[in-house]
Amino acid sequence: MAINWFKYSAPATFYELAGKLVPWFAWPSALLFAIGVYIGFFVAPTDAVQGEAYRIIFIHVPSSILSMFLYLIMAGYAALGLIFNTRLSSMMASALAPTGALFAFISLWTGALWGKPMWGAWWVWDARLTSELILLFLYLGFIALHASIDDPRRADRASALLAIVGSVNVPIIYFSVKWWNTLHQGSTVKFTGTSMHVAMQQAMFSVLAACWLYAIAVTLARVRSIILERERNTQWVAELPEARS
Amino acid sequence: MNKLSLFGLLRLVIGRDLMLAMRRRADVLTTLIFFVMVVSLFPLGVGPELDMLRKMAPGVVWVAALLSSMLSLGRMFSADYLDGTLEQMLLAPQSLSVLVLGKILAHWMLSGLPLVLMAPVLGLQFDMPVQALWVLIASLLLGTPVLSMIGAVGAALTLGLRGGGVLVSLLVLPLCIPVLIFGTGAVEAVSSGMSAVSHLSLLGALLLLALVLTPWVTAQALRISME
Amino acid sequence: MLEIRNLACTRGDHLLFSDLSFSLSAGELLQVQGENGKGKTSLLRTLCGFIVPAAGEIRWRGQNIGELDEEYYAEMVYLGHLNALKDELNALENLHISAGLAGWAVDDRQAIAALRHMGLRGRETLPVKVLSQGQRRRVALARLLVCNAPLWILDEPLTALDVGAVGLMQELIGEHLAKDGMVIFTTHQPLEVAGVELRRLTLA
């Protein structure tokens, strides 16, 4: 059984490592989030044009950025898993997907909340919001495909291929939606005004950093569960203290 | 017994799928009837004002084409999967991508081309001007093969899965959005007195890109699904 | 010619077999044995390249089949549980297509001769859906006659065949081996080929 040991060694060591790392990302994330929200809601000045409602961007913008980056990272991991047949990368890809989808959803939700006072409508067919919606669909497709295949190996490989096709398509979709939007003279959200107050920047960056740390912490925690589930029949899982109790 | 050439294989696969379709014509007709029905439902749903219908026409026809091409995707590989032909296809001593391309072309001839031919009739229901009709045909002619190609990837990934039919739409529809945008955009551009050339050439670029990438990706997806 | 080294195969979490090594050279006949669920079909499908082995390698004429790909496929025929026949097409059309997919262009004369050899005289142009299970299997087996490939991989070739057809298959395999062919098969029925030593591989 020399072969199996070699194959399983990576997830086993990573399981332990991830367990140690999670708190190191989770606590700073909570702290930074608290700081960012405090600055954003109490320190940052009221916007001259948009009033108080603009404050939602402190959550909206970081989650939009995260949802896009996480898709690319997910596709990258999926591609690694497909090409080099490394099981851990595929597990990382499936662990990232729900977090990415969550950020896409938060971004849409906060976008709608922001749209109501700004445009007087919950949903405006703005280029970025529409792209974000399609991104959410892509995440959901990935999760749905992975969930409906019973054999984990086939599930990993099939959804990896989908993620790669999706990431080739994302720029095309983004471009086409922008094109469509300019043709229909829709209004485009412009957050980056001429001058952004220092406190605004501080709030934005600390929430963004908090979101990154949160994404890493949650992904590591989730990949631990995935490893346990996939490796439940192996020796090392049986020997874990948490499995024995 | 002679070796079969690559072109011979392509012809064999296309010929086979067309022959099979001719022996169960109902399948091809249902897709077409679905297309006609969906388009005809819109005036009933939104009212018969010609001005509004004329404005909606390209979008309605394109969305209906998108939906009916989803409808026929399930058939693309599943019959061959169930009776074992797909195993033999994977063992063909020729490039699997070429074989897949043959199946995609056959699928388009059976599900995309009939829609293209039917579209002008439906356009008349919506009182589309002649010039816009021509652009609609051109955009469908360029766009529907892309739908078949992207659809092939989804169909190959969901092969043999429970609820594969719904799942395939979930995977494929978001990827088809650019085709929809440029397809309807071309017709709208012409209706508002602009040139449709840029839209059509973008559609053409999408077609080329899909032609290069999707047969190979579909072949990989088939190998994954057959494991 | 065909060399299997330290092959391991898993299905899901379950390890079917590991450290499997054997080789097959021209004129040899190998029967894969084992109870249900021991991985006979998985082994044959791995040899076809459908399943990527969990460990080990498969070499054909000294090269890994993953690298050979199409060259390997040109030299093998696989007959699985499924007949790969279309109900709507007749036996002749089906044979044309299956030979074509295997890379061979066959004319009507050769195809009809192959079908008649398999005992399907008078059934050549009937749609396959009206044929019996045994007759369908014969149509599928006719593929072996029109494809000129040295390696045959046959998964339960004798299912649904009557005594006469089993005798015919034994003859066919004998002729193929005499021409330096190779056959790997699974079966739950006895199969004897005159003058050829039957090697057995048991999966436990």
XYZ file of C-alpha atoms in Angstrom:
676
model
C 0.000 0.000 0.000
C 2.959 2.287 -0.547
C 1.076 4.085 -3.289
C -1.913 4.986 -1.206
C 0.185 6.442 1.557
C 1.878 8.731 -0.914
C -1.425 9.813 -2.378
C -3.082 10.484 0.928
C -0.163 12.146 2.623
C -0.805 15.624 1.267
C -4.389 16.026 2.539
C -3.398 14.495 5.888
C -0.635 17.013 6.549
C -2.689 19.855 5.171
C -5.582 18.965 7.440
C -3.403 19.590 10.447
C -1.784 22.716 9.022
C -5.147 24.227 8.065
C -6.468 23.554 11.540
C -3.619 25.553 13.024
C -3.969 28.412 10.525
C -7.710 29.035 10.790
C -7.626 31.096 14.035
C -4.730 33.174 12.684
C -6.957 34.360 9.872
C -10.308 34.359 11.639
C -9.456 36.675 14.563
C -7.655 39.390 12.575
C -10.556 39.248 10.144
C -13.093 39.930 12.882
C -10.933 42.690 14.320
C -10.351 44.428 10.991
C -14.033 44.132 10.124
C -14.982 45.814 13.410
C -12.450 48.592 12.815
C -13.488 49.068 9.184
C -17.189 49.197 9.990
C -16.597 51.595 12.865
C -14.581 53.992 10.695
C -17.024 53.593 7.845
C -20.112 54.323 9.882
C -18.915 56.778 12.498
C -15.672 58.431 11.390
C -16.031 58.816 7.626
C -17.834 62.031 6.660
C -21.230 62.105 4.988
C -21.014 62.226 1.204
C -22.006 65.530 -0.327
C -24.046 63.997 -3.155
C -25.193 60.646 -1.904
C -25.774 61.381 1.738
C -25.585 58.581 4.278
C -26.607 55.866 1.848
C -23.177 55.773 0.279
C -21.834 54.002 3.380
C -23.034 50.691 1.989
C -20.101 50.736 -0.410
C -17.841 49.737 2.476
C -19.414 46.330 2.233
C -20.512 46.356 -1.393
C -17.173 47.090 -3.015
C -15.046 44.605 -1.024
C -17.551 41.792 -1.617
C -17.673 42.564 -5.363
C -13.889 42.485 -5.566
C -13.719 39.265 -3.550
C -16.406 37.516 -5.613
C -14.446 38.154 -8.824
C -11.029 37.242 -7.463
C -12.305 34.132 -5.736
C -13.724 32.862 -9.031
C -10.337 33.197 -10.678
C -8.569 31.582 -7.713
C -11.124 28.789 -7.734
C -10.629 28.219 -11.454
C -6.853 28.252 -10.889
C -7.071 25.588 -8.197
C -9.476 23.559 -10.311
C -7.087 23.726 -13.260
C -4.184 22.594 -11.070
C -6.258 19.669 -9.855
C -7.244 18.727 -13.396
C -3.796 18.995 -14.916
C -1.583 17.612 -12.155
C -4.220 15.378 -10.626
C -3.590 16.785 -7.155
C -6.550 16.032 -4.991
C -5.978 18.843 -2.545
C -6.287 21.533 -5.249
C -9.658 20.174 -6.311
C -10.797 20.186 -2.712
C -9.668 23.809 -2.390
C -11.678 24.691 -5.494
C -14.852 23.194 -4.105
C -14.194 24.809 -0.719
C -13.868 28.249 -2.341
C -17.072 28.073 -4.372
C -19.654 28.685 -1.600
C -17.671 31.644 -0.231
C -17.402 33.158 -3.697
C -21.113 32.691 -4.264
C -21.833 34.267 -0.890
C -19.797 37.370 -1.764
C -21.483 37.624 -5.154
C -24.839 37.447 -3.409
C -23.870 40.060 -0.793
C -22.633 42.305 -3.559
C -25.978 42.028 -5.387
C -27.972 42.493 -2.203
C -26.072 45.588 -1.106
C -26.135 46.871 -4.679
C -29.911 46.689 -4.616
C -30.079 48.390 -1.221
C -27.893 51.160 -2.540
C -29.884 51.439 -5.778
C -33.187 52.177 -4.055
C -32.232 55.574 -2.574
C -29.938 56.444 -5.512
C -32.103 55.542 -8.503
C -35.415 54.935 -6.806
C -35.432 51.311 -7.941
C -34.260 48.153 -6.245
C -32.733 46.785 -9.388
C -31.180 48.747 -12.206
C -29.733 46.939 -15.223
C -26.351 48.438 -14.660
C -23.404 46.754 -16.363
C -21.585 45.839 -13.170
C -24.648 44.566 -11.342
C -25.596 42.464 -14.367
C -22.102 40.999 -14.622
C -22.213 40.246 -10.918
C -25.520 38.421 -11.396
C -24.041 36.302 -14.176
C -21.039 35.584 -11.971
C -23.415 34.334 -9.293
C -25.009 32.055 -11.920
C -21.561 30.693 -12.807
C -20.850 29.944 -9.143
C -24.201 28.233 -8.773
C -23.558 26.162 -11.905
C -20.219 25.027 -10.505
C -21.750 24.080 -7.155
C -24.736 22.363 -8.772
C -22.577 20.307 -11.114
C -20.266 19.277 -8.306
C -23.193 18.337 -6.102
C -24.968 16.218 -8.688
C -22.041 13.901 -9.446
C -21.673 11.122 -6.890
C -18.153 9.996 -7.704
C -15.917 12.670 -6.109
C -13.162 12.242 -8.705
C -15.476 12.780 -11.626
C -17.160 15.638 -9.741
C -13.808 17.364 -9.247
C -12.715 16.945 -12.829
C -16.026 17.866 -14.440
C -16.526 20.989 -12.350
C -12.895 21.963 -12.897
C -13.466 21.922 -16.641
C -16.598 24.037 -16.159
C -14.691 26.543 -14.010
C -11.996 26.875 -16.670
C -14.552 27.376 -19.449
C -16.264 29.909 -17.181
C -13.093 31.863 -16.536
C -12.372 32.051 -20.284
C -15.901 33.314 -20.689
C -15.915 35.857 -17.849
C -14.025 38.599 -19.754
C -16.230 38.033 -22.804
C -19.337 38.267 -20.669
C -18.073 41.372 -18.915
C -17.225 43.050 -22.206
C -20.520 42.117 -23.833
C -22.560 43.319 -20.880
C -20.700 46.627 -20.878
C -21.281 46.981 -24.602
C -24.960 46.184 -24.152
C -25.211 48.698 -21.336
C -23.645 51.594 -23.231
C -25.916 50.917 -26.204
C -28.951 51.157 -23.986
C -27.609 54.279 -22.276
C -27.989 52.794 -18.848
C -26.538 54.543 -15.845
C -23.294 53.146 -14.562
C -22.356 53.158 -10.928
C -19.371 55.373 -10.327
C -18.072 54.998 -6.831
C -14.599 56.326 -7.342
C -15.322 59.998 -7.083
C -12.702 62.651 -7.671
C -11.514 62.734 -4.099
C -12.026 60.035 -1.546
C -11.710 61.058 2.040
C -8.858 59.406 3.962
C -11.258 57.882 6.473
C -13.265 56.390 3.594
C -10.138 54.815 2.217
C -9.195 53.430 5.613
C -12.649 51.938 6.119
C -12.696 50.460 2.626
C -9.275 48.865 2.908
C -9.779 47.423 6.363
C -13.080 45.831 5.345
C -11.438 44.543 2.165
C -8.594 43.018 4.174
C -11.134 41.583 6.619
C -13.028 39.987 3.731
C -9.851 38.430 2.365
C -8.913 37.008 5.746
C -12.469 35.793 6.277
C -12.450 34.072 2.884
C -9.152 32.337 3.681
C -10.270 31.264 7.158
C -13.623 29.931 5.985
C -12.080 28.141 3.004
C -9.513 26.447 5.221
C -12.179 25.384 7.686
C -14.333 24.073 4.861
C -11.495 22.237 3.161
C -10.855 20.475 6.486
C -14.400 19.115 6.444
C -14.039 18.091 2.817
C -10.791 16.263 3.580
C -12.422 14.445 6.482
C -15.398 13.455 4.370
C -13.334 12.200 1.460
C -10.734 10.401 3.561
C -13.127 8.909 6.080
C -12.003 5.378 5.236
C -8.315 5.988 5.768
C -6.087 5.069 8.636
C -5.058 8.576 9.600
C -8.599 9.868 9.941
C -9.448 6.931 12.188
C -6.480 7.865 14.375
C -7.466 11.519 14.772
C -8.337 12.436 18.352
C -11.580 14.139 17.207
C -12.606 11.030 15.269
C -11.930 8.634 18.140
C -13.931 10.429 20.767
C -10.846 -3.099 -45.527
C -9.364 0.331 -45.918
C -8.460 2.893 -43.312
C -11.011 5.624 -42.937
C -9.727 9.163 -43.358
C -10.391 11.988 -40.921
C -12.787 13.612 -43.351
C -14.447 10.245 -43.918
C -15.025 9.962 -40.180
C -16.530 13.449 -40.013
C -18.888 12.566 -42.856
C -19.773 9.258 -41.238
C -20.685 10.885 -37.912
C -22.742 13.674 -39.469
C -24.426 11.268 -41.879
C -25.257 8.880 -39.072
C -26.840 11.537 -36.863
C -28.871 12.941 -39.756
C -30.037 9.437 -40.724
C -31.065 8.701 -37.139
C -32.947 11.993 -36.953
C -34.754 11.199 -40.202
C -35.931 7.920 -38.656
C -37.349 9.715 -35.617
C -38.446 13.000 -37.107
C -40.673 13.808 -34.135
C -37.645 14.862 -32.067
C -36.576 17.502 -34.553
C -40.112 18.768 -35.006
C -40.829 19.132 -31.274
C -37.906 21.530 -30.881
C -39.103 23.606 -33.807
C -42.699 23.646 -32.579
C -41.497 24.683 -29.116
C -39.616 27.588 -30.697
C -42.666 28.749 -32.638
C -44.900 28.419 -29.581
C -42.639 30.373 -27.245
C -42.353 33.220 -29.743
C -46.098 33.247 -30.344
C -46.841 33.385 -26.627
C -45.200 36.783 -26.221
C -47.789 38.882 -28.066
C -50.455 37.093 -26.023
C -48.591 37.939 -22.859
C -47.714 41.576 -23.486
C -50.437 42.700 -25.845
C -50.692 43.237 -29.590
C -49.351 46.802 -29.968
C -47.208 46.608 -33.081
C -44.783 49.297 -31.954
C -43.843 47.440 -28.832
C -43.757 44.061 -30.604
C -41.448 45.412 -33.300
C -39.110 46.590 -30.577
C -39.217 43.313 -28.700
C -38.959 41.005 -31.697
C -35.194 40.371 -31.835
C -34.958 39.701 -28.117
C -37.962 37.403 -28.132
C -36.756 35.395 -31.121
C -33.257 35.095 -29.683
C -34.358 34.066 -26.202
C -36.716 31.489 -27.729
C -33.861 30.177 -29.881
C -31.677 29.917 -26.778
C -34.350 27.985 -24.885
C -35.151 25.605 -27.719
C -31.496 24.847 -28.281
C -31.299 23.922 -24.546
C -34.239 21.587 -25.108
C -32.402 19.494 -27.657
C -29.054 19.385 -25.840
C -30.005 16.366 -23.786
C -30.202 14.281 -26.957
C -26.747 15.208 -28.165
C -24.781 12.470 -26.396
C -27.201 10.641 -24.110
C -28.534 8.085 -26.632
C -24.979 7.183 -27.659
C -24.004 7.005 -24.006
C -26.820 4.632 -23.117
C -26.338 2.177 -25.984
C -22.548 2.060 -25.769
C -21.774 3.895 -29.020
C -19.988 6.614 -27.079
C -17.501 4.050 -25.751
C -16.708 3.104 -29.313
C -16.361 6.777 -30.254
C -13.778 7.277 -27.513
C -11.877 4.327 -28.955
C -11.851 5.712 -32.481
C -8.290 5.867 -33.772
C -8.910 9.443 -34.898
C -9.003 12.652 -32.970
C -12.018 12.664 -30.654
C -12.319 16.424 -31.157
C -13.081 15.912 -34.847
C -15.687 13.340 -34.002
C -17.248 15.721 -31.491
C -17.192 18.494 -34.092
C -19.163 16.178 -36.380
C -21.757 15.610 -33.697
C -21.968 19.355 -32.984
C -22.464 20.162 -36.675
C -25.148 17.495 -36.951
C -26.849 18.870 -33.855
C -26.819 22.345 -35.329
C -28.263 21.146 -38.649
C -31.097 19.482 -36.755
C -31.830 22.069 -34.089
C -30.215 25.368 -35.098
C -30.758 25.518 -38.850
C -34.531 24.875 -38.682
C -34.807 27.813 -36.267
C -32.869 30.064 -38.625
C -35.204 29.117 -41.465
C -38.291 29.595 -39.315
C -37.239 32.928 -37.811
C -38.294 35.189 -40.746
C -41.839 33.846 -40.571
C -41.958 34.610 -36.865
C -40.377 38.002 -37.489
C -43.323 38.825 -39.729
C -45.684 38.072 -36.850
C -43.918 40.891 -35.052
C -44.024 43.172 -38.078
C -40.266 43.388 -38.433
C -39.005 45.396 -41.422
C -37.340 43.422 -44.225
C -33.869 44.773 -43.547
C -34.046 43.826 -39.876
C -35.258 40.351 -40.880
C -32.159 39.809 -42.971
C -29.911 40.858 -40.112
C -31.865 38.595 -37.770
C -31.208 35.666 -40.101
C -27.533 36.542 -40.358
C -27.149 36.866 -36.605
C -28.925 33.560 -35.986
C -26.828 31.897 -38.662
C -23.666 33.034 -36.891
C -24.950 32.613 -33.348
C -26.841 29.313 -33.259
C -23.727 27.210 -34.023
C -22.067 28.834 -30.992
C -25.077 27.783 -28.892
C -24.657 24.191 -30.102
C -20.940 24.305 -29.343
C -21.214 25.719 -25.822
C -24.174 23.418 -25.263
C -22.050 20.422 -26.245
C -19.680 21.144 -23.363
C -22.569 21.234 -20.905
C -24.180 18.126 -22.387
C -20.891 16.226 -22.120
C -20.324 17.321 -18.515
C -23.798 16.280 -17.367
C -23.837 12.951 -19.170
C -25.769 10.295 -17.288
C -26.549 12.499 -14.274
C -29.832 12.675 -12.437
C -31.750 15.740 -13.566
C -29.173 16.338 -16.287
C -31.694 18.206 -18.446
C -32.267 21.061 -16.003
C -28.660 21.094 -14.871
C -27.371 21.521 -18.414
C -29.443 24.697 -18.823
C -28.110 26.041 -15.545
C -24.538 25.512 -16.731
C -24.920 26.623 -20.324
C -27.310 29.595 -20.248
C -24.953 32.022 -18.444
C -22.183 31.140 -20.893
C -24.488 31.937 -23.822
C -25.244 35.492 -22.695
C -22.652 37.174 -24.991
C -24.218 35.448 -28.002
C -27.625 36.702 -26.968
C -26.353 40.258 -26.485
C -24.567 40.522 -29.826
C -27.328 38.668 -31.677
C -30.108 40.970 -30.521
C -27.796 43.964 -30.658
C -27.219 43.454 -34.379
C -30.926 43.603 -35.149
C -31.530 46.561 -32.872
C -28.633 48.456 -34.425
C -30.126 48.063 -37.891
C -33.601 48.984 -36.663
C -32.244 52.223 -35.223
C -30.506 53.054 -38.485
C -26.965 52.045 -37.552
C -24.755 49.447 -39.094
C -24.890 45.904 -37.757
C -21.422 45.055 -39.006
C -19.645 45.413 -35.660
C -22.143 43.166 -33.876
C -22.033 40.569 -36.611
C -18.251 40.536 -36.709
C -18.141 40.091 -32.933
C -20.539 37.182 -33.338
C -18.243 35.826 -36.023
C -15.292 36.142 -33.643
C -17.224 34.235 -30.973
C -18.008 31.555 -33.559
C -14.334 31.178 -34.452
C -13.270 31.075 -30.827
C -15.897 28.457 -30.023
C -14.955 26.457 -33.120
C -11.350 26.279 -31.948
C -11.937 25.585 -28.264
C -15.217 23.788 -27.668
C -14.685 20.520 -29.615
C -11.523 19.899 -27.621
C -13.099 20.876 -24.300
C -16.120 18.694 -25.070
C -13.832 15.765 -25.882
C -12.132 16.186 -22.496
C -15.519 16.436 -20.795
C -16.637 13.208 -22.483
C -13.541 11.412 -21.275
C -14.169 12.648 -17.736
C -17.792 11.567 -17.877
C -17.029 8.116 -19.261
C -14.540 7.240 -16.550
C 3.190 -6.690 -26.840
C 0.732 -5.702 -24.101
C 2.396 -5.230 -20.738
C 0.681 -4.359 -17.492
C 2.821 -3.268 -14.582
C 1.732 -2.794 -10.957
C -1.700 -1.676 -12.030
C -4.114 -0.454 -9.368
C -7.693 0.572 -9.857
C -10.144 2.279 -7.503
C -13.845 2.977 -7.833
C -14.822 5.810 -5.530
C -13.224 5.019 -2.174
C -13.012 1.337 -2.926
C -9.764 -0.288 -4.039
C -10.605 -2.967 -6.624
C -7.153 -4.398 -7.224
C -3.556 -3.313 -6.889
C -0.100 -4.508 -7.917
C -1.493 -6.341 -10.911
C 1.154 -7.280 -13.455
C 0.936 -9.475 -16.530
C 1.828 -9.406 -20.169
C 0.313 -10.741 -23.326
C 2.138 -11.561 -26.528
C 1.050 -12.522 -30.027
C -1.123 -15.628 -30.234
C -2.095 -15.634 -26.555
C -5.532 -15.962 -25.030
C -6.196 -14.576 -21.555
C -9.318 -15.041 -19.506
C -9.930 -12.611 -16.655
C -11.740 -14.374 -13.841
C -13.224 -13.302 -10.556
C -16.477 -12.997 -8.704
C -18.925 -10.214 -9.445
C -17.631 -6.855 -8.329
C -13.976 -7.873 -8.292
C -13.122 -5.467 -11.065
C -13.136 -7.528 -14.272
C -14.977 -4.906 -16.270
C -12.967 -2.115 -14.637
C -9.754 -3.860 -15.649
C -10.894 -4.138 -19.254
C -12.069 -0.529 -19.268
C -8.707 0.530 -17.841
C -7.008 -1.353 -20.671
C -9.182 0.659 -23.078
C -8.031 3.894 -21.479
C -11.498 4.890 -20.218
C -10.299 4.694 -16.641
C -7.027 6.334 -15.688
C -5.213 3.817 -13.468
C -4.730 4.860 -9.840
C -1.184 3.509 -10.091
C 0.957 1.524 -12.496
C 1.035 1.610 -16.262
C -0.128 -0.146 -19.379
C 2.310 -0.487 -22.257
C 1.580 -1.451 -25.825
C 4.607 -2.310 -27.953
C 6.775 -0.795 -25.208
C 4.991 2.543 -24.956
C 2.486 3.850 -22.443
C -1.023 3.779 -23.931
C -1.687 7.262 -22.608
C 1.060 8.566 -24.890
C 0.201 6.352 -27.840
C -3.493 7.269 -27.722
C -4.750 7.031 -31.291
C -2.061 4.611 -32.487
C -3.082 2.199 -29.760
C -6.758 2.531 -30.575
C -6.057 1.692 -34.202
C -4.784 -1.698 -33.068
C -7.530 -2.730 -30.690
C -11.207 -3.580 -30.708
C -13.342 -3.440 -27.598
C -16.683 -5.082 -27.146
C -18.374 -4.141 -23.886
C -21.597 -5.132 -22.192
C -23.410 -2.730 -24.434
C -23.707 -3.612 -28.095
C -23.368 -0.052 -29.401
C -26.163 -0.664 -31.890
C -28.857 1.767 -32.955
C -32.387 0.327 -32.895
C -33.527 2.479 -35.802
C -30.782 1.340 -38.166
C -30.472 -2.060 -39.790
C -27.688 -4.539 -39.159
C -25.756 -3.479 -42.248
C -25.877 0.238 -41.421
C -24.891 -0.485 -37.840
C -21.909 -2.504 -38.956
C -20.813 0.238 -41.352
C -20.906 2.769 -38.539
C -19.187 0.671 -35.916
C -16.447 -0.261 -38.368
C -16.139 3.400 -39.358
C -15.743 4.492 -35.742
C -13.044 1.861 -35.361
C -11.315 3.480 -38.329
C -12.179 1.103 -41.132
C -14.081 1.853 -44.313
C -16.031 -1.276 -45.201
C -17.965 -1.840 -48.425
C -21.332 -3.586 -48.551
C -19.896 -6.841 -49.847
C -17.502 -7.231 -46.911
C -20.134 -6.172 -44.397
C -22.718 -8.619 -45.749
C -20.117 -11.391 -45.775
C -19.299 -10.667 -42.126
C -22.942 -10.646 -41.095
C -23.596 -13.916 -42.938
C -20.553 -15.454 -41.306
C -22.133 -14.586 -37.955
C -25.256 -16.458 -39.013
C -27.404 -13.451 -39.849
C -28.254 -14.396 -43.457
C -31.532 -12.751 -44.385
C -31.399 -10.334 -41.443
C -28.956 -7.877 -42.994
C -31.477 -5.155 -43.760
C -33.871 -5.603 -40.867
C -33.900 -2.821 -38.273
C -31.998 -3.961 -35.218
C -35.007 -3.393 -32.954
C -36.756 -6.468 -34.400
C -33.764 -8.743 -33.782
C -33.465 -10.934 -30.692
C -30.842 -10.284 -27.993
C -28.657 -13.083 -29.342
C -28.899 -11.750 -32.885
C -27.964 -8.254 -31.711
C -24.927 -9.671 -29.997
C -24.020 -11.371 -33.289
C -24.274 -8.056 -35.134
C -21.964 -6.516 -32.542
C -19.517 -9.400 -32.848
C -19.457 -9.059 -36.641
C -17.387 -5.955 -35.961
C -14.484 -8.231 -35.058
C -14.504 -9.612 -38.589
C -14.303 -6.290 -40.387
C -11.772 -4.562 -38.155
C -8.236 -5.634 -38.757
C -6.876 -5.116 -35.246
C -4.542 -7.488 -33.396
C -5.840 -6.889 -29.855
C -9.371 -7.906 -28.952
C -10.766 -6.921 -25.576
C -14.072 -8.704 -25.062
C -16.261 -8.174 -22.005
C -18.681 -11.095 -21.706
C -18.790 -11.747 -25.446
C -20.925 -14.862 -25.028
C -23.930 -13.319 -23.238
C -27.210 -14.160 -24.968
C -25.481 -16.388 -27.525
C -26.780 -19.903 -28.256
C -24.602 -23.012 -28.444
C -24.027 -22.614 -32.148
C -22.872 -19.031 -31.800
C -20.564 -19.908 -28.914
C -18.944 -22.531 -31.179
C -18.625 -19.872 -33.868
C -16.939 -17.494 -31.430
C -14.462 -20.191 -30.387
C -13.619 -20.711 -34.035
C -13.245 -16.977 -34.616
C -10.953 -16.560 -31.634
C -8.902 -19.559 -32.766
C -8.445 -18.064 -36.246
C -7.545 -14.684 -34.784
C -4.898 -16.187 -32.492
C -3.484 -18.230 -35.368
C -2.913 -14.903 -37.171
C -0.825 -13.693 -34.206
C -3.749 -11.887 -32.644
C -4.308 -11.439 -28.928
C -7.533 -11.808 -26.984
C -8.413 -10.745 -23.447
C -11.910 -11.662 -22.371
C -14.189 -12.257 -19.419
C -16.906 -14.861 -19.366
C -18.967 -16.913 -16.983
C -19.404 -19.643 -19.592
C -16.783 -22.218 -20.532
C -14.885 -21.298 -23.659
C -12.311 -23.591 -25.201
C -10.232 -22.917 -28.223
C -8.656 -25.968 -29.846
C -4.873 -25.981 -29.799
C -4.483 -22.846 -27.702
C -3.510 -22.766 -24.076
C -5.955 -20.649 -22.102
C -4.219 -18.412 -19.568
C -6.244 -17.338 -16.605
C -5.941 -14.238 -14.466
C -7.968 -14.290 -11.279
C -8.931 -11.084 -9.514
C -9.497 -11.721 -5.853
